[in-house]
Coordinates of C-alpha atoms and ligand atoms in Angstrom, one line a residue:
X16 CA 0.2 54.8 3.6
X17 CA 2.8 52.8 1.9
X18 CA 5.3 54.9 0.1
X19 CA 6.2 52.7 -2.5
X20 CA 3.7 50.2 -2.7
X21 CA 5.5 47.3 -0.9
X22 CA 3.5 45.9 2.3
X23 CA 6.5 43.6 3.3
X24 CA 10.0 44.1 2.4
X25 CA 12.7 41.8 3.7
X26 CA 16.2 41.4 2.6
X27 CA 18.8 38.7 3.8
X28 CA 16.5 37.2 6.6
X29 CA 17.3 34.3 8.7
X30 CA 17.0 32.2 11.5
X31 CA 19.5 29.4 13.0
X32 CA 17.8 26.8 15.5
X33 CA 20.7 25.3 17.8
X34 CA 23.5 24.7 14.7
X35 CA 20.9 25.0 11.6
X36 CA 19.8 28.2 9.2
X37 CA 16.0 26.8 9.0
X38 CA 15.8 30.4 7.3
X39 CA 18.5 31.5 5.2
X40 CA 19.3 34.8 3.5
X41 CA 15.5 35.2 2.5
X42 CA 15.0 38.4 0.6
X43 CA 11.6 38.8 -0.3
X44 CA 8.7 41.4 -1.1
X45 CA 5.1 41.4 -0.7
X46 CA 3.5 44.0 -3.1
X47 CA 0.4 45.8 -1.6
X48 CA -2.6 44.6 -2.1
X49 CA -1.7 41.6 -3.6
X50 CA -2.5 37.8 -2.6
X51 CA 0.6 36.5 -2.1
X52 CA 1.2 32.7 -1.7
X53 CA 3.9 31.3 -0.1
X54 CA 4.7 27.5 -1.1
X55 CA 7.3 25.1 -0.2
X56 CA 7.6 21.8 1.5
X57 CA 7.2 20.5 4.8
X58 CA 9.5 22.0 7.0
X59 CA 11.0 24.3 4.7
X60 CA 10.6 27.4 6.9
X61 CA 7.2 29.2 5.5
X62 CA 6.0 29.0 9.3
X63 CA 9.3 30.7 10.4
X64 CA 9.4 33.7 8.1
X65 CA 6.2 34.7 8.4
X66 CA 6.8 34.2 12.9
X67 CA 9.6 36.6 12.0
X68 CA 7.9 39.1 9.6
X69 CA 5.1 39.6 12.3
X70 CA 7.1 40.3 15.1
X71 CA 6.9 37.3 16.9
X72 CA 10.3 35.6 16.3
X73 CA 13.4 37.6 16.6
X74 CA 15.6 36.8 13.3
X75 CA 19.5 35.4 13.4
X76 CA 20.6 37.6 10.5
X77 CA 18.6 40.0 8.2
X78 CA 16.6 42.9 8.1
X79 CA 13.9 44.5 6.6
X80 CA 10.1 46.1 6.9
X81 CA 6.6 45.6 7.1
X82 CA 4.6 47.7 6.2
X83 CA 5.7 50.7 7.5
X84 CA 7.3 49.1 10.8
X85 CA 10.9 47.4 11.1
X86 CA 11.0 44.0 11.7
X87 CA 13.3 44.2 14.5
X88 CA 12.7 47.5 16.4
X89 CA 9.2 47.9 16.2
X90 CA 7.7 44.4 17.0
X91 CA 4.8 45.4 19.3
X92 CA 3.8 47.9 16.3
X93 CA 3.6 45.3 14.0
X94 CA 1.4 42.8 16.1
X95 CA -0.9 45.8 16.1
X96 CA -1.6 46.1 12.3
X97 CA -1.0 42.2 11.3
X98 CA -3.4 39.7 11.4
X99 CA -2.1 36.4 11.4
X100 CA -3.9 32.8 11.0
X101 CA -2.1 30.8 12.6
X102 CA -1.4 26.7 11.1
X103 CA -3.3 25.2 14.2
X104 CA -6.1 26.2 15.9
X105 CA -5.1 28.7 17.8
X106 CA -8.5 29.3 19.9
X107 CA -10.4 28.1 23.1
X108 CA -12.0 24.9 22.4
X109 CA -14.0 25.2 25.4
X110 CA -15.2 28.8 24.8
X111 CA -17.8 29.7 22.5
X112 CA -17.9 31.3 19.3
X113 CA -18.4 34.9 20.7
X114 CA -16.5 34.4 24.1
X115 CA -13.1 33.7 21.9
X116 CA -13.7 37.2 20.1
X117 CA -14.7 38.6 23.3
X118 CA -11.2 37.9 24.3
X119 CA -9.7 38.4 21.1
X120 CA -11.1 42.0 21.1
X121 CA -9.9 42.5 25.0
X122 CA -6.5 41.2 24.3
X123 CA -6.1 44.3 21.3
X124 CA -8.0 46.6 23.5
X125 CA -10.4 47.5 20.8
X126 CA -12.9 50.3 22.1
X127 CA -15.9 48.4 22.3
X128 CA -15.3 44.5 22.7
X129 CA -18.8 43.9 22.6
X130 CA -19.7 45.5 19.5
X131 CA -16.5 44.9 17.8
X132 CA -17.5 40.6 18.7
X133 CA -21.0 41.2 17.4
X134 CA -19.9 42.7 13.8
X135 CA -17.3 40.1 13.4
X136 CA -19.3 37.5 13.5
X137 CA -22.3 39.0 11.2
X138 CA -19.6 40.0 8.9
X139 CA -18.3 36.3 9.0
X140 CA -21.5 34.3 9.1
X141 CA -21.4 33.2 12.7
X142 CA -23.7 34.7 14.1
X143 CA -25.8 31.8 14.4
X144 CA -23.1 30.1 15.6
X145 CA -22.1 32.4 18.5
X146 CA -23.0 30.2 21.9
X147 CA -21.6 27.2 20.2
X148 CA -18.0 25.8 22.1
X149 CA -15.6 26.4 19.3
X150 CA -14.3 22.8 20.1
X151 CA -17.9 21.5 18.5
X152 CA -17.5 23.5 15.2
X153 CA -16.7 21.4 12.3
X154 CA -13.2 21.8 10.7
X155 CA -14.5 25.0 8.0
X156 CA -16.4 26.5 10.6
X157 CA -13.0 26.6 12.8
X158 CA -11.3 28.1 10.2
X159 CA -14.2 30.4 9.5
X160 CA -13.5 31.9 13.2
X161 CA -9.6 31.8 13.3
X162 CA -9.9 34.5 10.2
X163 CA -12.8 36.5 12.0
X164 CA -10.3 36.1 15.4
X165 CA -7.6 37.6 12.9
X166 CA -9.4 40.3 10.9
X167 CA -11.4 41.5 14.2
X168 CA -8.6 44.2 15.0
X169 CA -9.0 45.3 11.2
X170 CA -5.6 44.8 10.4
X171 CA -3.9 45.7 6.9
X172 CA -1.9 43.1 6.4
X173 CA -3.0 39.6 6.8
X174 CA -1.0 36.1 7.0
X175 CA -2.6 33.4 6.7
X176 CA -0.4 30.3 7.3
X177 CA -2.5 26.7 5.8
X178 CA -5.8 28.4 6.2
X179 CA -7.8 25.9 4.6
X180 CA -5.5 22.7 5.6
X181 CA -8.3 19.9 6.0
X182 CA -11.0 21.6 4.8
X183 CA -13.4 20.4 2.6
X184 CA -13.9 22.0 -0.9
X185 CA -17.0 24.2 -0.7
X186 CA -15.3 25.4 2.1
X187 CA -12.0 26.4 0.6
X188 CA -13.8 27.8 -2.3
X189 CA -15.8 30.7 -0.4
X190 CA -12.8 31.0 1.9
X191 CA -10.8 31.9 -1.3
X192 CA -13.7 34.2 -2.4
X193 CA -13.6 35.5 1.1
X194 CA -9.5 36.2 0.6
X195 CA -10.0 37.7 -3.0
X196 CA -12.9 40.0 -1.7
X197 CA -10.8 41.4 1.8
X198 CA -7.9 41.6 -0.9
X199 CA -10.3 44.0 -3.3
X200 CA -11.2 45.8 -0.3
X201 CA -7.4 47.2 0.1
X202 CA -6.1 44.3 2.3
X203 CA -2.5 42.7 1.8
X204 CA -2.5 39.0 1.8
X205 CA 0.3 36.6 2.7
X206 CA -0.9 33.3 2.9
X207 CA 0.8 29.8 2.8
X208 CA -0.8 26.4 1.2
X209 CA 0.5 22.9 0.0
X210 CA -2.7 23.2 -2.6
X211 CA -1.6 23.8 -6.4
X212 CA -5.2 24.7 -7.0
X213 CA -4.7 27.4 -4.3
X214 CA -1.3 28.7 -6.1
X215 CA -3.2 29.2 -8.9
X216 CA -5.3 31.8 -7.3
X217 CA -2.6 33.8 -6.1
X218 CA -1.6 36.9 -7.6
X219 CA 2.0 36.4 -6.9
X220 CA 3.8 33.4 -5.5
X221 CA 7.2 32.8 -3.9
X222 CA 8.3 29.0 -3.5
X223 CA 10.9 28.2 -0.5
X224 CA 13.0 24.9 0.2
X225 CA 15.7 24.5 3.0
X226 CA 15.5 27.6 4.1
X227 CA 16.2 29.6 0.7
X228 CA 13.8 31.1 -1.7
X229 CA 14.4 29.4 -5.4
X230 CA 12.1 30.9 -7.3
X231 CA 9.2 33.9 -7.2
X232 CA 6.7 35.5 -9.6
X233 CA 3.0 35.4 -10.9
X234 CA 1.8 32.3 -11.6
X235 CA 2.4 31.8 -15.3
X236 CA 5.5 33.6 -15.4
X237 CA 6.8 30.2 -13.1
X238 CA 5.5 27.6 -15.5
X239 CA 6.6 29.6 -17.9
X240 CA 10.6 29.9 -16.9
X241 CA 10.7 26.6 -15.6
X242 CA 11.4 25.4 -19.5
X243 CA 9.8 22.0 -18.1
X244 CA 7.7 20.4 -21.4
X245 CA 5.0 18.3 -19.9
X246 CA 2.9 15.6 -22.3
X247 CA -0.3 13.7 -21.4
X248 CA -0.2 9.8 -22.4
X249 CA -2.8 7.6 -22.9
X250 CA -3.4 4.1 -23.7
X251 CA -3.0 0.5 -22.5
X252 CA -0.8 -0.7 -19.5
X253 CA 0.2 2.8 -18.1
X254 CA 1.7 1.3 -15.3
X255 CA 4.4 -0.2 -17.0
X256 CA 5.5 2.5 -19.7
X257 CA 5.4 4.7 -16.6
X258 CA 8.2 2.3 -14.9
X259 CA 10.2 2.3 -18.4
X260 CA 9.5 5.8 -18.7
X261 CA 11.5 6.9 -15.7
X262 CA 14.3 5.0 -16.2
X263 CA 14.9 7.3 -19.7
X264 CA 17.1 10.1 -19.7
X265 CA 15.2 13.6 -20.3
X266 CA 12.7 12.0 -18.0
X267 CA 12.2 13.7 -15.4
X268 CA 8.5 13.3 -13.5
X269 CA 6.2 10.6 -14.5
X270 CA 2.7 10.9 -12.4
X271 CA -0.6 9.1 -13.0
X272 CA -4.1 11.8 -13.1
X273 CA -6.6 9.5 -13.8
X274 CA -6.3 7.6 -16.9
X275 CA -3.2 9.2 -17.9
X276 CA 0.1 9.7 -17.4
X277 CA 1.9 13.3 -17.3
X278 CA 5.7 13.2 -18.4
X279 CA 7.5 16.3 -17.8
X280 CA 11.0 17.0 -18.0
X281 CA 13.2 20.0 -19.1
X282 CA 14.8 19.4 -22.7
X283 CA 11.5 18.9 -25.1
X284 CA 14.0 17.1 -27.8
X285 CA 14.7 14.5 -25.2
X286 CA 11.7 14.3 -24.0
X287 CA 10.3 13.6 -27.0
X288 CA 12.7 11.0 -28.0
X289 CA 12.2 9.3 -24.5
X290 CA 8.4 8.8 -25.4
X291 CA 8.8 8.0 -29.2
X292 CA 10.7 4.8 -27.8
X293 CA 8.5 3.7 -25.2
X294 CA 4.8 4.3 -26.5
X295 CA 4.2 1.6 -28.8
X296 CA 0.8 1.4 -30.5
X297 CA -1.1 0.9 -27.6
X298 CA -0.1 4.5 -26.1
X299 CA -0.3 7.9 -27.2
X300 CA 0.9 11.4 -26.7
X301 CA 0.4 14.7 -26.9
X302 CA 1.9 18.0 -25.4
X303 CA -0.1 19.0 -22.4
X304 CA 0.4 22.4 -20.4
X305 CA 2.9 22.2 -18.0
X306 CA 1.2 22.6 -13.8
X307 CA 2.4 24.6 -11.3
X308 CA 2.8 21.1 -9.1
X309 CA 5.3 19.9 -11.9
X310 CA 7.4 22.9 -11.8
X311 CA 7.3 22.7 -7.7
X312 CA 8.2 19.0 -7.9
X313 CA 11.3 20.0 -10.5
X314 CA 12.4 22.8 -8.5
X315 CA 12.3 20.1 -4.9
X316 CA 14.5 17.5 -7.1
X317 CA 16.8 20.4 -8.1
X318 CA 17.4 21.6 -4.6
X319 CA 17.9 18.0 -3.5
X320 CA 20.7 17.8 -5.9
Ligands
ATP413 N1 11.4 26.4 17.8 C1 12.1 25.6 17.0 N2 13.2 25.0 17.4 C2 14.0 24.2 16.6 N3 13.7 23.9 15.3 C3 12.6 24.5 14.8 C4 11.7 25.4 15.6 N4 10.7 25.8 14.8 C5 10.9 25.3 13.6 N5 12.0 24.5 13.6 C6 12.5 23.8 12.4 O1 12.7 24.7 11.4 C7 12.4 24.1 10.1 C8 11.4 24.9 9.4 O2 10.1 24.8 10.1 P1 8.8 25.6 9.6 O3 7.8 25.3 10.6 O4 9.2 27.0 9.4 O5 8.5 24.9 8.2 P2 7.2 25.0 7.3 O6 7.7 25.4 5.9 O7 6.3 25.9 7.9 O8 6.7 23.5 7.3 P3 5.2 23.0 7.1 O9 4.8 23.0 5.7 O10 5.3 21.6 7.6 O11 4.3 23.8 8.0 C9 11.9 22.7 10.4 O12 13.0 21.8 10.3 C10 11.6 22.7 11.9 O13 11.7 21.5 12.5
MG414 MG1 4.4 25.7 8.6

């Protein structure tokens, strides 16, 4: 058991490729039992922490735990009690269903392969599936195995890194009920997404860009201390108060949903006065709740700066 109720505990962790810090002085800490998501853009280094965190990457700088193993000395233990999803398909297209948890199960020397397979793929609605080649499944069905491939060992952590990337929405709906009920059963999760939808579902959330962490907590706490005032706008010719819009100063997003525009920006006052110049008759306004993709969005132009 966890002492202190922390699955993963990292402090200054990094990684240099050739000249670069991809990774740089990430501190970071997973709570138990939680459902952790881990945001940021492309290629901000999500992939490479969690490579690091599960033993499989050997960092440039830091140090830390996870769960009760350290994340430099005691790599093989780690690989033992994580599972880990990774962001491609990781399996044997040209195996079946069962013969990639066959060799899943041999590869962590589980007692009884067989069995172990079998129970998997009850457990995870495959059974039906089990003599089809695992190149033939459709993309939900793929991800469906990768995550009984990953939880067949019965690991107490998992990562999950772009689980549901290209999958369609039924799909990512009873994968997240899938993720919320292993997390009820006792089960850590890590898990990595570029959908706000997803963020929302999360019961803590850490966002990364270049490398560095800018911002962590629950969900509503980050809208929250953002201080980003968001209104909706609706009306005639959008398209061009949007392109007047932007040019104001207090202005800082302007995005089309639908029908209407949302304006966000971080000083309400300005804002306000940005809108009251630009909405003649034809448009209105009204405050609007502020969503987690507009604080992600602020916190990217930020760090660009
Ligand atoms: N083995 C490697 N050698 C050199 N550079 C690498 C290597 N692996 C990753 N990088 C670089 O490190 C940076 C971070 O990559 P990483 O895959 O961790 O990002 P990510 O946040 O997972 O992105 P995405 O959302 O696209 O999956 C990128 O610039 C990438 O090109
Ligand atoms: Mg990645």
């Amino acid at each position: 058991m966890l002492s202190d109720g922390i699955a993963i505990s990292v402090k200054g962790l990094g990684k240099r490729f050739d000249e670069k810090w991809v990774v740089d002085g990430v501190d970071l800490e997973v709570p138990a039992g939680s459902v952790f998501g881990f945001l940021g853009p492309n290629g901000s280094g999500k992939t490479t922490c969690i490579r690091m965190i599960c033993g499989l990457l050997e960092p440039s700088s830091g140090s830390g735990r996870c769960l009760e193993f350290d994340i430099l000395k005691q790599r093989e233990r780690i690989k033992r009690e994580v599972g880990y999803m990774t962001q491609r398909f990781a399996l044997y297209e040209d195996l079946t269903v069962r013969e990639n948890l066959l060799f899943v199960a041999r590869a962590y020397e589980v007692d009884t392969p067989r069995l172990v397979a079998d129970e998997v793929m009850e457990k995870f609605g495959l059974a039906d599936r089990r003599n089809q080649l695992a190149g033939a499944l459709s993309g939900g069905w793929k991800q469906r195995l990768s995550l009984a491939a990953a939880m067949l060992h019965e690991p107490r952590l998992l990562l999950l890194d772009e689980p549901t990337a290209g999958v369609d929405p039924k799909a990512r709906r009873d994968f997240w009920s899938e993720i919320h009920e292993l997390s009820r059963a006792g089960l850590t999760v890590l898990v990595t997404t570029h959908y706000m939808d997803e963020a929302e579902r999360c019961s803590d959330l850490a966002y990364i860009a270049n490398g560095k962490i800018l911002t962590r907590g629950k969900p509503g706490f980050l809208t929250r201390e953002s201080g980003l005032s968001t209104f909706r706008v609706h009306g005639e010719k959008l398209f061009e108060l949007a392109n007047r819009l932007r040019q104001f100063d207090g202005v800082e997003q302007v995005a089309a949903f639908g029908t209407e525009l949302h304006v966000s920006g971080p000083d309400a006052a300005l804002l306000t006065r940005a809108l009251e110049a630009n909405c003649g008759p034809g448009a209105r306004y009204e405050p609007q709740e502020t969503l987690l993709e507009d604080v992600f969005i602020h916190l990217m132009e930020r760090a660009r700066r």
